[in-house]
Short mmCIF file of C-alpha atoms in Angstrom, two decimals:
data_model
loop_
_atom_site.label_atom_id
_atom_site.label_comp_id
_atom_site.label_asym_id
_atom_site.label_seq_id
_atom_site.Cartn_x
_atom_site.Cartn_y
_atom_site.Cartn_z
CA MET A 1 -6.03 -14.87 -1.94
CA HIS A 2 -3.23 -16.00 -3.90
CA ILE A 3 0.00 -14.00 -2.67
CA LEU A 4 3.60 -13.96 -4.90
CA LEU A 5 6.63 -14.01 -2.12
CA THR A 6 10.27 -13.19 -3.82
CA ASP A 7 12.74 -14.00 -1.55
CA ASP A 8 16.77 -15.22 -1.95
CA ASP A 9 15.81 -16.36 1.76
CA THR A 10 14.61 -20.65 0.77
CA GLU A 11 14.49 -21.45 4.24
CA LEU A 12 12.93 -18.30 4.98
CA ALA A 13 10.01 -18.64 2.36
CA GLN A 14 9.65 -21.91 2.27
CA MET A 15 8.45 -21.75 6.18
CA LEU A 16 6.59 -18.95 5.08
CA SER A 17 4.97 -19.96 2.40
CA GLU A 18 3.56 -23.20 4.56
CA TYR A 19 2.78 -20.67 7.35
CA LEU A 20 0.49 -19.06 4.34
CA GLN A 21 -1.13 -21.90 3.10
CA SER A 22 -2.06 -23.17 6.97
CA GLN A 23 -4.17 -19.78 7.00
CA HIS A 24 -5.51 -20.40 3.62
CA PHE A 25 -3.54 -18.71 1.32
CA GLN A 26 -2.07 -19.80 -1.78
CA VAL A 27 1.77 -19.31 -1.99
CA THR A 28 4.06 -18.62 -5.27
CA CYS A 29 7.70 -18.22 -4.42
CA ALA A 30 10.65 -16.47 -6.45
CA HIS A 31 13.80 -16.33 -5.33
CA ASP A 32 15.12 -13.52 -8.07
CA GLY A 33 14.18 -9.98 -8.36
CA LYS A 34 13.78 -10.73 -12.06
CA THR A 35 11.83 -14.22 -12.02
CA GLY A 36 9.90 -11.84 -9.65
CA LEU A 37 9.11 -9.13 -11.50
CA GLU A 38 7.65 -11.46 -14.46
CA LEU A 39 5.82 -13.70 -12.35
CA ALA A 40 4.26 -10.58 -11.22
CA GLU A 41 3.65 -8.99 -14.50
CA THR A 42 2.84 -12.01 -15.83
CA GLY A 43 1.03 -13.48 -13.48
CA ASN A 44 -2.68 -13.21 -11.22
CA PHE A 45 -2.01 -12.30 -8.25
CA ASP A 46 -3.90 -10.78 -5.27
CA LEU A 47 -0.24 -9.72 -3.09
CA LEU A 48 3.37 -8.80 -3.56
CA LEU A 49 5.65 -10.08 -0.45
CA LEU A 50 8.77 -7.95 -1.42
CA ASP A 51 12.45 -8.87 -0.18
CA VAL A 52 14.07 -5.57 -0.51
CA MET A 53 18.00 -7.99 -0.81
CA LEU A 54 17.79 -9.88 -3.91
CA PRO A 55 19.99 -11.11 -7.17
CA GLU A 56 19.45 -9.54 -10.77
CA LEU A 57 17.56 -7.33 -9.34
CA ASP A 58 16.99 -5.47 -6.38
CA GLY A 59 13.61 -4.91 -4.33
CA PHE A 60 13.32 -1.56 -5.30
CA GLU A 61 14.36 -2.04 -8.60
CA VAL A 62 11.20 -4.80 -8.97
CA LEU A 63 9.12 -2.38 -7.49
CA LYS A 64 10.11 0.38 -9.54
CA ARG A 65 9.27 -1.13 -13.15
CA LEU A 66 5.76 -3.04 -11.09
CA ARG A 67 4.47 0.27 -10.41
CA ALA A 68 4.78 1.53 -14.16
CA GLN A 69 2.05 -1.01 -14.87
CA SER A 70 0.55 -2.33 -12.18
CA LEU A 71 -1.06 -1.21 -8.59
CA MET A 72 -1.06 -5.10 -7.43
CA PRO A 73 -0.08 -4.56 -3.22
CA VAL A 74 3.05 -5.24 -2.30
CA ILE A 75 4.85 -5.38 1.53
CA MET A 76 7.93 -5.10 1.57
CA LEU A 77 10.19 -7.56 3.75
CA THR A 78 13.37 -4.58 4.62
CA ALA A 79 16.06 -4.88 7.01
CA LYS A 80 15.51 -4.18 10.80
CA GLY A 81 16.40 -0.10 11.98
CA ASP A 82 16.65 0.80 8.61
CA ASP A 83 14.83 3.98 7.73
CA PHE A 84 16.25 4.39 4.47
CA ASP A 85 14.26 1.17 3.43
CA ARG A 86 11.34 1.84 4.55
CA ILE A 87 10.30 5.24 3.33
CA PHE A 88 12.07 4.54 -0.20
CA GLY A 89 9.72 2.10 -0.39
CA LEU A 90 6.65 4.12 0.42
CA GLU A 91 8.25 6.65 -2.16
CA LEU A 92 8.37 3.95 -4.80
CA GLY A 93 4.82 2.73 -3.97
CA ALA A 94 5.35 -0.09 -1.14
CA ASP A 95 1.88 -0.41 0.31
CA ASP A 96 3.26 -1.61 3.55
CA TYR A 97 6.86 -2.63 4.99
CA ILE A 98 7.29 -5.37 7.92
CA PRO A 99 10.57 -5.42 9.32
CA LYS A 100 14.12 -8.68 8.95
CA PRO A 101 13.18 -11.00 11.42
CA PHE A 102 9.88 -10.46 12.12
CA ASN A 103 6.59 -12.26 13.52
CA HIS A 104 5.05 -15.11 11.58
CA ARG A 105 1.53 -13.77 13.38
CA GLU A 106 2.50 -10.00 12.43
CA LEU A 107 2.89 -10.60 9.20
CA LEU A 108 -0.68 -12.26 7.99
CA ALA A 109 -1.96 -9.68 10.22
CA ARG A 110 -0.78 -7.09 7.39
CA VAL A 111 -1.47 -9.78 4.99
CA LYS A 112 -5.68 -9.52 5.59
CA ALA A 113 -5.41 -6.15 6.98
CA ILE A 114 -5.20 -5.14 2.72
CA THR A 115 -7.07 -8.35 2.38
CA ARG A 116 -9.83 -6.76 4.07
CA ARG A 117 -9.09 -3.49 2.89
CA ILE A 118 -9.85 -4.48 -0.79
CA GLU A 119 -12.53 -6.40 0.22
CA HIS A 120 -14.10 -3.65 1.47
CA ILE A 121 -13.39 -1.34 -0.49
CA ASN A 122 -15.10 -4.41 -4.12
CA ALA A 123 -18.84 -4.76 -1.55
CA THR A 124 -19.16 -0.48 -1.71
CA LYS A 125 -21.49 -0.55 -4.21
CA PRO A 126 -21.43 1.95 -7.27
CA ARG A 127 -23.67 4.29 -5.84
CA GLN A 128 -21.09 5.69 -2.88
CA ASP A 129 -19.39 7.60 -5.73
CA LEU A 130 -17.26 10.40 -4.58
CA GLN A 131 -17.31 14.06 -5.83
CA PHE A 132 -15.18 17.04 -4.03
CA ALA A 133 -13.31 19.48 -5.42
CA GLY A 134 -12.12 18.66 -8.54
CA LEU A 135 -12.07 15.26 -7.14
CA ASP A 136 -14.12 11.98 -9.01
CA MET A 137 -14.14 8.31 -7.47
CA CYS A 138 -15.51 5.65 -9.65
CA MET A 139 -16.24 2.81 -7.05
CA HIS A 140 -17.55 1.10 -9.46
CA SER A 141 -14.67 1.06 -11.63
CA ARG A 142 -11.77 1.71 -8.91
CA SER A 143 -10.86 4.97 -10.42
CA VAL A 144 -9.90 8.51 -9.37
CA SER A 145 -9.77 11.13 -11.36
CA ALA A 146 -8.08 15.17 -10.40
CA ASN A 147 -10.18 17.77 -12.79
CA THR A 148 -10.68 15.06 -15.05
CA GLN A 149 -7.44 13.77 -15.37
CA PRO A 150 -7.13 10.06 -14.37
CA LEU A 151 -4.92 9.15 -11.23
CA ALA A 152 -3.17 6.15 -10.96
CA LEU A 153 -3.29 5.30 -7.42
CA THR A 154 -1.95 3.00 -5.33
CA GLY A 155 -4.12 0.46 -3.38
CA THR A 156 -3.14 2.74 -0.11
CA GLU A 157 -3.96 5.90 -2.21
CA PHE A 158 -6.66 4.61 -2.74
CA ALA A 159 -7.75 3.86 0.28
CA ILE A 160 -6.83 7.00 1.65
CA LEU A 161 -8.23 9.26 -0.97
CA HIS A 162 -11.53 7.45 -0.05
CA LEU A 163 -11.75 8.04 3.83
CA LEU A 164 -10.71 11.78 3.07
CA LEU A 165 -13.75 11.66 0.06
CA GLN A 166 -16.28 10.33 2.57
CA GLN A 167 -15.83 13.61 4.99
CA PRO A 168 -14.39 16.25 3.26
CA GLY A 169 -13.85 19.25 5.67
CA THR A 170 -13.10 17.04 8.86
CA VAL A 171 -9.66 16.58 10.23
CA ILE A 172 -9.00 12.46 9.47
CA SER A 173 -6.27 11.53 12.43
CA LYS A 174 -3.18 9.29 11.22
CA GLU A 175 -4.48 7.24 14.14
CA GLN A 176 -7.78 6.64 12.08
CA ILE A 177 -6.06 6.48 9.04
CA SER A 178 -3.83 4.26 10.40
CA GLU A 179 -6.07 1.44 11.66
CA GLN A 180 -8.62 1.74 9.35
CA VAL A 181 -6.12 1.63 5.71
CA LEU A 182 -3.44 -0.01 7.95
CA GLY A 183 -4.95 -1.86 9.56
CA ARG A 184 -2.96 -1.92 12.71
CA ARG A 185 -1.90 1.32 15.56
CA LEU A 186 0.29 3.58 14.67
CA ALA A 187 3.63 2.78 16.23
CA PRO A 188 5.67 6.27 17.58
CA TYR A 189 7.80 8.03 14.87
CA ASP A 190 6.01 5.58 11.41
CA ARG A 191 6.28 7.96 8.44
CA SER A 192 4.02 5.39 6.79
CA ILE A 193 0.91 7.53 6.72
CA ASP A 194 3.07 11.01 5.45
CA MET A 195 4.88 8.92 2.77
CA HIS A 196 1.49 8.07 1.69
CA VAL A 197 -0.20 11.47 1.65
CA SER A 198 3.15 13.02 -0.09
CA ASN A 199 3.37 10.67 -2.43
CA LEU A 200 -0.32 11.66 -3.28
CA ARG A 201 -0.24 14.55 -2.63
CA LYS A 202 1.57 15.13 -5.93
CA LYS A 203 -0.31 12.94 -7.24
CA ILE A 204 -2.79 15.48 -7.05
CA ALA A 205 -0.60 18.09 -7.95
CA GLU A 206 -0.80 17.30 -11.10
CA HIS A 207 -3.77 17.69 -12.18
CA ILE A 208 -4.92 20.27 -9.31
CA GLU A 209 -2.71 23.88 -8.15
CA ALA A 210 -4.39 24.70 -5.65
CA GLU A 211 -4.28 22.41 -2.55
CA ARG A 212 -6.48 19.65 -1.67
CA ILE A 213 -4.84 17.13 0.93
CA ARG A 214 -3.85 19.80 3.93
CA THR A 215 -1.67 18.92 6.75
CA LEU A 216 -2.64 19.99 10.77
CA ARG A 217 0.90 19.14 12.66
CA GLY A 218 0.19 16.90 15.17
CA THR A 219 -3.85 15.86 14.31
CA GLY A 220 -3.97 14.52 11.35
CA TYR A 221 -5.34 15.58 7.71
CA VAL A 222 -7.86 17.27 6.56
CA LEU A 223 -9.73 17.30 2.70
CA VAL A 224 -9.89 21.59 1.60
CA GLY A 225 -11.46 22.85 -1.69
CA ASP A 226 -11.13 25.99 -2.85
CA ALA A 227 -10.65 29.36 -1.09
#
């Protein structure tokens, strides 16, 4: 797995690079947003670790421009306790975030969670294509359409919808989604799942007027058809 690490803290980037390489990942470093975006657009990377505070282009602008053409998984490196950065990053299409300073093992766990998710989806056989209430998911091409119109979903959004499509009409808890999609237990006040589902809803609503993902407050989400 080839990781692109974009962080202007050269010392931290070097330490992270050496640590991830010791865990059998290939790592390329960029130290400003412009270079990071250029590498992300032209290189063959599996994951982007993206700091928010960057020279040239900040992390949000890098993510915004990247999402216009790529669904590469992105983990944002945010300031500790800065909820705005986390929520805004998720709204722009980040797959996950981790606040600085962080434990290297926690970062590794987040990276491996995305790795497992990619491997699981890639290993899913084409015959497991899913359809429900105007939503069609093709596992062979990893594509999704709503009323035959293609949806550009991030890897996390795809995984959440895949989980819901496997059990339409069944309530899926936030805890289940966090553990099966993000690969970690849901922390108190963590709004990651809410933001991913909100983004997914907006994309579906562009082509299907009726609500497809219903929230059961305090419980979770359920995929529903027309009444």
